[in-house]
Tab-separated table of C-alpha atoms in Angstrom:
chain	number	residue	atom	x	y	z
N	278	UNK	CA	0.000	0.000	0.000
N	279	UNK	CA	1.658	3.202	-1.197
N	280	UNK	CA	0.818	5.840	1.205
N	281	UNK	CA	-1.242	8.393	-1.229
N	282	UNK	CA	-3.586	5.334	-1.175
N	283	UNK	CA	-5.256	5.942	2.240
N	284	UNK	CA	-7.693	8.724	2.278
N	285	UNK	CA	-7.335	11.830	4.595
N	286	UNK	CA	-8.859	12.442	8.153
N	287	UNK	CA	-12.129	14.411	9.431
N	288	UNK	CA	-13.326	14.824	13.016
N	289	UNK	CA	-16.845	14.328	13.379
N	290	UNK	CA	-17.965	17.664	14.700
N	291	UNK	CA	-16.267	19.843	17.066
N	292	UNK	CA	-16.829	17.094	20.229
N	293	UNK	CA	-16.600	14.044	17.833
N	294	UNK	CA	-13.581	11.101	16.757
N	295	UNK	CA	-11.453	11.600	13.955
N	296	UNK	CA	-12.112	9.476	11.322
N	297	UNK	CA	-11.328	8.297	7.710
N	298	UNK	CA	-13.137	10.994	5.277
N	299	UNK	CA	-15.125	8.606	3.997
N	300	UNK	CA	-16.819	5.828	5.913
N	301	UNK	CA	-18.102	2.324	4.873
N	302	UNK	CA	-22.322	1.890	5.079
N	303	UNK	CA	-22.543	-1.652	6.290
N	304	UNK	CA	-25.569	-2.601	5.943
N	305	UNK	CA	-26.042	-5.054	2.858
N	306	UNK	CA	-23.580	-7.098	4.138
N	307	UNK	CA	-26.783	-8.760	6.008
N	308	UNK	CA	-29.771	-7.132	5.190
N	309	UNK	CA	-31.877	-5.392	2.260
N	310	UNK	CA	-29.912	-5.867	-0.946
N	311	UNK	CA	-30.237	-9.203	-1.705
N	312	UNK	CA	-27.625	-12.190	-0.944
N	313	UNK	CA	-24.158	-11.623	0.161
N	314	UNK	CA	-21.190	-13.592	0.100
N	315	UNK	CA	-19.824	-13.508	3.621
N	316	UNK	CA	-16.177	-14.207	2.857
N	317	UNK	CA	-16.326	-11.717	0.653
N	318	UNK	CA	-18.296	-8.576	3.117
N	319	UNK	CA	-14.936	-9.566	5.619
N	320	UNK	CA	-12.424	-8.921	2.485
N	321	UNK	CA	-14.089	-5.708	1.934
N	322	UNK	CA	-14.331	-4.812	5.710
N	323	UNK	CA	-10.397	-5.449	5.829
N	324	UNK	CA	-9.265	-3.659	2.473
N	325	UNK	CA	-11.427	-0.628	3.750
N	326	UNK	CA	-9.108	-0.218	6.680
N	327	UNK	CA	-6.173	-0.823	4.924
N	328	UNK	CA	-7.119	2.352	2.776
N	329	UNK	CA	-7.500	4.465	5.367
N	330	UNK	CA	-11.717	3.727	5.932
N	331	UNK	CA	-12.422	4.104	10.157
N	332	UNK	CA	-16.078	4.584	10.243
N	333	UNK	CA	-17.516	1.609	10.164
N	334	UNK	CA	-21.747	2.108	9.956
N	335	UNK	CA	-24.148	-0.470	11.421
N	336	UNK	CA	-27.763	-0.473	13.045
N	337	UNK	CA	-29.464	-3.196	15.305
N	338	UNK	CA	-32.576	-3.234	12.948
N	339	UNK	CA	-30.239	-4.365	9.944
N	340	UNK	CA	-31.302	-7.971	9.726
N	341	UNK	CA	-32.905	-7.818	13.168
N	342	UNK	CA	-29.884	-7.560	14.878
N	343	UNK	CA	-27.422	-10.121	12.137
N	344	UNK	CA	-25.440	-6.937	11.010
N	345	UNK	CA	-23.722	-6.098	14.462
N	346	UNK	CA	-23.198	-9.870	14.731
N	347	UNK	CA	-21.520	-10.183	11.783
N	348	UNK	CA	-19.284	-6.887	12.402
N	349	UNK	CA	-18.342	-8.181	16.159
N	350	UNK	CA	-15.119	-10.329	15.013
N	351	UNK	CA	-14.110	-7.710	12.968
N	352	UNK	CA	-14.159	-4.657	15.622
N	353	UNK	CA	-12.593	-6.932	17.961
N	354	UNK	CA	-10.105	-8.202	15.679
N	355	UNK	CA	-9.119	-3.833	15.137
N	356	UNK	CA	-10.746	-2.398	17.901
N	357	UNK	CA	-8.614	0.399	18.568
N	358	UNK	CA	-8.612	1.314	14.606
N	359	UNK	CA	-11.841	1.579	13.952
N	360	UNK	CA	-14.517	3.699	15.243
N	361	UNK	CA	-18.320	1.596	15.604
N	362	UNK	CA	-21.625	3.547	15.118
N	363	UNK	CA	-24.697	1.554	15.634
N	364	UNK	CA	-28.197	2.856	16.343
N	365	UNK	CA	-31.515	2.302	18.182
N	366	UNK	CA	-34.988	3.072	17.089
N	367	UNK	CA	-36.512	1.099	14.838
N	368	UNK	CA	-38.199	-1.584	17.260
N	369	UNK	CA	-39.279	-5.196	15.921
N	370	UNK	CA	-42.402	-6.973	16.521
N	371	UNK	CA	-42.007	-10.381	17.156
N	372	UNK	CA	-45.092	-11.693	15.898
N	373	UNK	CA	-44.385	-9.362	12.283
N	374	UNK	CA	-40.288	-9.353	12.071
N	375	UNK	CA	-41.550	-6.934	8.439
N	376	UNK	CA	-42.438	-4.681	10.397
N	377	UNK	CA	-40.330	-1.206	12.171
N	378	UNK	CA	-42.244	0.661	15.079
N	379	UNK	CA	-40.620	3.573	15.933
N	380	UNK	CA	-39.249	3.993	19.837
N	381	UNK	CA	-37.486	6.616	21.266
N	382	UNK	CA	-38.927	5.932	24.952
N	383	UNK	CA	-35.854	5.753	27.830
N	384	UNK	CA	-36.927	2.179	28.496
N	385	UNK	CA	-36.263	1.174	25.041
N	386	UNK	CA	-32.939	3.175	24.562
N	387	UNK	CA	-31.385	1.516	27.682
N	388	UNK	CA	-32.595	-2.352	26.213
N	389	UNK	CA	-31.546	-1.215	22.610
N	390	UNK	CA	-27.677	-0.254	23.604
N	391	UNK	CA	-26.951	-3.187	25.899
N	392	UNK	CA	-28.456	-5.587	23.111
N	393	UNK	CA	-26.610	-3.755	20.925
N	394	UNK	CA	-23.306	-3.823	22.881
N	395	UNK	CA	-23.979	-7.801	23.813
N	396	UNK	CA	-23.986	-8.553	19.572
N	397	UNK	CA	-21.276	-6.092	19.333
N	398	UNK	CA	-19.146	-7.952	21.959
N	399	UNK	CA	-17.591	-4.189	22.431
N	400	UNK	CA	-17.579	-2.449	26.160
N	401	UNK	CA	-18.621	0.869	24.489
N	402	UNK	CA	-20.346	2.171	21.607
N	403	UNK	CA	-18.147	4.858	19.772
N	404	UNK	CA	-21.253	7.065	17.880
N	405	UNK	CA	-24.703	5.634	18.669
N	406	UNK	CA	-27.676	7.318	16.805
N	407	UNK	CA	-31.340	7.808	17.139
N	408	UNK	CA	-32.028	6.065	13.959
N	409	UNK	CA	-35.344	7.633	13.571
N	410	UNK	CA	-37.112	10.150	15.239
N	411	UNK	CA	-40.662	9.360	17.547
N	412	UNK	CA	-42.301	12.476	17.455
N	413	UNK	CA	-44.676	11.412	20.754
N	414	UNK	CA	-41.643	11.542	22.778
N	415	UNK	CA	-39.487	15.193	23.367
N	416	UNK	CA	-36.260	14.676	21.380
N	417	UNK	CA	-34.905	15.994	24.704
N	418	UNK	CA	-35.934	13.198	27.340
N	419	UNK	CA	-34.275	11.022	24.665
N	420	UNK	CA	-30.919	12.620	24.349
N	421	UNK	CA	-30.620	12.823	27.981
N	422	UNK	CA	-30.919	9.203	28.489
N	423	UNK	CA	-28.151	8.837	25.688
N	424	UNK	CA	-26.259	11.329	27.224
N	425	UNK	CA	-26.679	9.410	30.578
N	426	UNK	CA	-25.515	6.094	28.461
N	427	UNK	CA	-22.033	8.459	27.854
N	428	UNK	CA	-21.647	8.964	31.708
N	429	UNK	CA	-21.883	5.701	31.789
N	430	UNK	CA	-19.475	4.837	29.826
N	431	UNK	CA	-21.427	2.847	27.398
N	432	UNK	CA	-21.310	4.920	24.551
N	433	UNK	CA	-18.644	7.655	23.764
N	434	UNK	CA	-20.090	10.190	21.253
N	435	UNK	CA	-24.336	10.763	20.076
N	436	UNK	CA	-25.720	11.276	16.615
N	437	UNK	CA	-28.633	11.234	14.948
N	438	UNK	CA	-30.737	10.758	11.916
N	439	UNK	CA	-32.875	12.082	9.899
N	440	UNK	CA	-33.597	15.093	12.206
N	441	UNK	CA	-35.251	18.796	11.192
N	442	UNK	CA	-32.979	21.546	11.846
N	443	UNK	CA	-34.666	22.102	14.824
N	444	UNK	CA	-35.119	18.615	16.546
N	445	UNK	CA	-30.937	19.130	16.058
N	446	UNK	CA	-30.464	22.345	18.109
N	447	UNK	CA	-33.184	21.133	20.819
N	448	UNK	CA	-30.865	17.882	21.151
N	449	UNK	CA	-27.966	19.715	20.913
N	450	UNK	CA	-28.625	21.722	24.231
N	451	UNK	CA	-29.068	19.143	25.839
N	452	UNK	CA	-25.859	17.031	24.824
N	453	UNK	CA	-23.385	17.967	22.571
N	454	UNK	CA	-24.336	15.968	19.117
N	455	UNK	CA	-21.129	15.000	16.980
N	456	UNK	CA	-22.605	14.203	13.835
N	457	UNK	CA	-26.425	13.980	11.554
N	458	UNK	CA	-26.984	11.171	9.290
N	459	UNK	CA	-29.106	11.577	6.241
N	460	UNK	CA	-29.705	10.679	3.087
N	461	UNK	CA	-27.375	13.095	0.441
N	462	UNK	CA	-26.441	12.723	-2.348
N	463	UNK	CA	-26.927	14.348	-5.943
N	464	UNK	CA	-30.430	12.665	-6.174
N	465	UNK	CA	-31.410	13.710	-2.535
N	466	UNK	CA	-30.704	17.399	-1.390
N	467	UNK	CA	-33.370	18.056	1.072
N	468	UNK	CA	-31.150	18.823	4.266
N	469	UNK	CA	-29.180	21.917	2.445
N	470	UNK	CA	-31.715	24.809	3.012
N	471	UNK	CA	-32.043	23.883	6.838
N	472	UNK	CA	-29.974	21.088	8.386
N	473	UNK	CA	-27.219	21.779	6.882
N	474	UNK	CA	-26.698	25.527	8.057
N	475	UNK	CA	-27.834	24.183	11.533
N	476	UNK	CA	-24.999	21.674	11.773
N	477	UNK	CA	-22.500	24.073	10.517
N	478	UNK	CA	-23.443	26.309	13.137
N	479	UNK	CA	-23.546	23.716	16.332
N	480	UNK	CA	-20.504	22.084	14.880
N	481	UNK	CA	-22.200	18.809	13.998
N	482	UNK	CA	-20.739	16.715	11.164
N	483	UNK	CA	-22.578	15.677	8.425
N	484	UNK	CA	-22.751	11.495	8.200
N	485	UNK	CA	-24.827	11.141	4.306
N	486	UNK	CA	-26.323	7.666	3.819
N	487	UNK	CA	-26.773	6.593	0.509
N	488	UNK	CA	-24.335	9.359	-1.278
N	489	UNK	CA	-24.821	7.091	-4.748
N	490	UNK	CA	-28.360	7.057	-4.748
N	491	UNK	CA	-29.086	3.448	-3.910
N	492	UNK	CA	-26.614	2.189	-6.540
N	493	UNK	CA	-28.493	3.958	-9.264
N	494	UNK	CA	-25.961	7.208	-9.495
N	495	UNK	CA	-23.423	4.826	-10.140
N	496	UNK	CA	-24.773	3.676	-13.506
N	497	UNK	CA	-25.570	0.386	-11.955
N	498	UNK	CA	-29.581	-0.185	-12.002
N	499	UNK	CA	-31.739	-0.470	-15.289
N	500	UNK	CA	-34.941	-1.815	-14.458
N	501	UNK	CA	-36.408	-3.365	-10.879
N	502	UNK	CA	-37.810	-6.093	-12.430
N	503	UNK	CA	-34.736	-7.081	-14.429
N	504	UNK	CA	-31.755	-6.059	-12.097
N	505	UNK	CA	-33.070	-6.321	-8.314
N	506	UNK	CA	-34.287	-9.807	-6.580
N	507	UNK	CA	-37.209	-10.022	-4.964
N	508	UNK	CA	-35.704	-9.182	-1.928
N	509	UNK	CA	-34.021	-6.160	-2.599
N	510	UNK	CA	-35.763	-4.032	-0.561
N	511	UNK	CA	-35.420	-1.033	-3.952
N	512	UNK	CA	-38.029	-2.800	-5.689
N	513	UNK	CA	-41.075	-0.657	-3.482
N	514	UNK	CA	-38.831	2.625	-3.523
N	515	UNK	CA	-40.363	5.381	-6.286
N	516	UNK	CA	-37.344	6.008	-7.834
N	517	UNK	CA	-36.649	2.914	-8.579
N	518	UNK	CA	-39.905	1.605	-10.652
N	519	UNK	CA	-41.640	2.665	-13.694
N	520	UNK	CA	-41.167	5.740	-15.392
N	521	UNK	CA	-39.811	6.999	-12.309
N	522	UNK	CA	-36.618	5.077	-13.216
N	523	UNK	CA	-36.273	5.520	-17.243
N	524	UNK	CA	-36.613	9.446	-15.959
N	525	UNK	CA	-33.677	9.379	-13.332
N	526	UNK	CA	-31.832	7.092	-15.861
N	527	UNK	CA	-31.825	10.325	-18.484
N	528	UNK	CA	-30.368	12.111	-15.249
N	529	UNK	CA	-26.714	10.712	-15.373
N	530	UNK	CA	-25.636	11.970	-18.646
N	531	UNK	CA	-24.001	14.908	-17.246
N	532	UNK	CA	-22.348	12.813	-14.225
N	533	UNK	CA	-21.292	10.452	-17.244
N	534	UNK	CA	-19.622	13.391	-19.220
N	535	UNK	CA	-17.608	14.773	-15.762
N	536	UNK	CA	-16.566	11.314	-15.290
N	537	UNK	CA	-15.484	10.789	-19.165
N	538	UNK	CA	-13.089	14.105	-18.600
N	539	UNK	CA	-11.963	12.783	-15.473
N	540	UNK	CA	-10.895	8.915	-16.442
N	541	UNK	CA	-13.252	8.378	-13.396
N	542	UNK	CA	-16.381	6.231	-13.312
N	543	UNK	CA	-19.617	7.849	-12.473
N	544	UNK	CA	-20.120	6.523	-9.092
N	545	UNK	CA	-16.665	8.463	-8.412
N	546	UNK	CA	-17.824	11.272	-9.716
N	547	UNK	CA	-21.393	11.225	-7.533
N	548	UNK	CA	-19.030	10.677	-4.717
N	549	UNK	CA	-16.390	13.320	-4.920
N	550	UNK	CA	-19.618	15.650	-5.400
N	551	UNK	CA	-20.505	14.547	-1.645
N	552	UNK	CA	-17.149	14.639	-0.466
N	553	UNK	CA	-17.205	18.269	-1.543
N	554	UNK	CA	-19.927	19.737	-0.213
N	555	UNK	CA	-17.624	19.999	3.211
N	556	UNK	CA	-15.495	22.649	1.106
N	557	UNK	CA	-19.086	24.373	-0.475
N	558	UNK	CA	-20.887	24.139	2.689
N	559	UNK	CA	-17.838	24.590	5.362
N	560	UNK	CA	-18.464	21.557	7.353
N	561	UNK	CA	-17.354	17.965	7.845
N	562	UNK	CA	-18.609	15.584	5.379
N	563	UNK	CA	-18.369	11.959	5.901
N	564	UNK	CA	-20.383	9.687	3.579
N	565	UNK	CA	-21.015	6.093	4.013
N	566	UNK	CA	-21.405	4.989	0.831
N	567	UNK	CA	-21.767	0.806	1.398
N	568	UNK	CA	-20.469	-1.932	-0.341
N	569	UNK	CA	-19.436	-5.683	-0.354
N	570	UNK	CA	-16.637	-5.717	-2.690
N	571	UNK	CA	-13.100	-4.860	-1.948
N	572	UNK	CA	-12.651	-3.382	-5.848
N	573	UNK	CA	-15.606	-1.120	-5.088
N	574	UNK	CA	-14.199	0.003	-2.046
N	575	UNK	CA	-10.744	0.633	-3.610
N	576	UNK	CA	-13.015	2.696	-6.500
N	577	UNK	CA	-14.661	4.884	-3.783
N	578	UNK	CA	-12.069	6.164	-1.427
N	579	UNK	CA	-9.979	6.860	-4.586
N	580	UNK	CA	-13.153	9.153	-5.404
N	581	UNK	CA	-11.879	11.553	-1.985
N	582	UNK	CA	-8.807	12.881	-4.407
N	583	UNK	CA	-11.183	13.885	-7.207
N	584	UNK	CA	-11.928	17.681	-7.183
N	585	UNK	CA	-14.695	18.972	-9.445
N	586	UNK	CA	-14.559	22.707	-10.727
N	587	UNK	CA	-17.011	25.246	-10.301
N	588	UNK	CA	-18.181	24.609	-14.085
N	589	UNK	CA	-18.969	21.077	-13.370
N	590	UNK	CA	-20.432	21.431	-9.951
N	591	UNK	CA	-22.868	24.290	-12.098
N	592	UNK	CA	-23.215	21.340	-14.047
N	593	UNK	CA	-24.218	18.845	-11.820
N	594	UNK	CA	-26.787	21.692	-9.741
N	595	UNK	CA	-29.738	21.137	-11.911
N	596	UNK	CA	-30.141	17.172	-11.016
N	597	UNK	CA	-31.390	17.184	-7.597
N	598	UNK	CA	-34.824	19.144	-8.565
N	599	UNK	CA	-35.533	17.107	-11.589
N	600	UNK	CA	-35.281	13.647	-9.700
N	601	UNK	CA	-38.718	11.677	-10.314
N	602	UNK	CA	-40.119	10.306	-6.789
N	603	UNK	CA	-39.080	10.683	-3.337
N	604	UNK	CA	-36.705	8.667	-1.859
N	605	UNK	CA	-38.897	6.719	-0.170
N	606	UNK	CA	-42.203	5.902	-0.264
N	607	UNK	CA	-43.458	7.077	3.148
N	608	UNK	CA	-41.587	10.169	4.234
N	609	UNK	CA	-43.014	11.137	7.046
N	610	UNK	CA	-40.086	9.536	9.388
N	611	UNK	CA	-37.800	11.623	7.422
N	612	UNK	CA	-36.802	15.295	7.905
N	613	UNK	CA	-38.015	16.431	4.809
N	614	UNK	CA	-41.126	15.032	5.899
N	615	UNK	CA	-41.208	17.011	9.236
N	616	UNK	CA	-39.447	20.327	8.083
């Protein structure tokens, strides 16, 4: 490994870790994209951190629990390299495992991180996130039960996701929050006119999920019915079906002509758009984009060393408001859906 291969650092925040600029999204390496080849997840997990790749991005609901199993050797095997983020929230009934209720209640949030920790096989969780927000309970009696969690030593930093500019400044007083996951990406660009200038000004870092649009900014998805299995949970998302997709297909000719110019593919190209945003928006940036293959990993962290100009971010502007369907097909648990 030549040492220009491993990406540069970030904190998280003004209160938050350092990390790896970009993180790795773990999350199909158990749950919602169809199989996975297990040998294969643990190649990728490894060649990540050789490249530089800290944050590694998990949730108890991913798989009902399988995807913080399958991380534990892993962590333990690097546990002072890498930093863990897991999350609560998303509850699941046992008589309808299908099924996500949303809990933000104390009791839950104290059974949620010692499950969590138990599958982890870790002492303490290093960034542990609301997952989703429970609007019948004050974001503030949650956060200070996760900020009791940090006295306890349990959990080291707090994030959360999918949160309105102003859920994030009423959490904020009560704990200081290190970094706000959502989805962004140049298909999703919801959280610029508020949550964005609200992070920047708390000193929150910005975590985006899904910076490649589901796979389909990267030139990767066709059709639903052709490319996904029938468990890939993209088949019921609107972008992904119908005319909805043949529209957002016509989208990526301009990412395709940056990435032409640049001898870079066009996931690369949707990434180091991301990446930048830090530099256009003056905050720390730290997408998760996920993956199972080491190659695609390799391709994505070299996509931190691409820098777009001004003429092909102008370029690029445009895409976001002509996207065809929300990102998902209830959005009321998101921030959009709340701001």
């Amino acid at each position: 490994m030549t040492e220009n291969s491993t990406i540069a650092t970030a904190r998280l925040g003004d209160t938050g870790p350092e990390t790896g600029v970009q993180g790795l999204g773990c999350m199909g390496m158990s749950f919602a994209y169809g199989p996975s080849d297990a040998k294969e997840s643990r190649a990728t997990l490894e060649r990540a951190l050789e490249l530089g790749v800290t944050l590694y991005d998990t949730a108890d609901a991913y798989g009902a629990g399988e995807n913080e199993r399958f991380l534990s050797p892993f962590f333990n095997a690097h546990r002072d390299e890498v930093v863990i983020a897991t999350k609560f929230a998303l509850s699941i009934p046992p008589d309808d495992p299908t099924r996500r209720i949303i809990r933000n209640d104390a009791p839950y949030v104290r059974q949620a991180v010692e499950a969590s920790l138990k599958r982890l096989d870790v002492d303490v969780i290093d960034l542990y996130y609301m997952h989703r927000r429970d609007v019948n309970v004050p974001i503030e009696e949650t956060v200070a039960v996760m900020a009791e969690l940090v006295r306890e030593g349990k959990v080291k930093h707090l994030g959360l996701s999918e949160v309105t500019a102003a859920e994030l400044r009423a959490a904020h007083a009560v704990h200081p929050i290190a970094a706000v996951q959502s989805e962004w990406s140049l298909f999703s660009r919801d959280i610029e006119a508020q949550v964005v200038p609200a992070a920047r000004e708390l000193g929150v870092a910005l975590v985006p999920y899904s910076p490649l649009g589901r796979g389909f900014l990267a030139g990767s998805f066709g059709s639903a019915d052709k490319d996904l299995t029938a468990d890939d949970f993209r088949r019921a998302q609107p972008r992904f079906t119908g005319e909805n997709a043949a529209a957002n297909a016509a989208l990526l000719a301009p990412i395709r002509e940056i990435a032409d110019s640049h001898g870079a593919s066009l996931g690369q190209i949707a990434l180091a758009w991301v990446q930048q945003q830090a530099t256009v928006h003056a905050l720390p940036v730290v997408p998760i984009p996920g993956t199972r293959k080491p190659a695609r990993v390799e391709e994505n962290t070299a996509a931190t060393r691409i820098v777009l100009t001004q003429e092909e971010l102008g370029r690029l502007e445009p895409i976001a408001e002509r996207v065809a369907g929300d990102r998902y097909a209830d959005m009321t648990f998101t921030s959009a859906g709340r701001e």
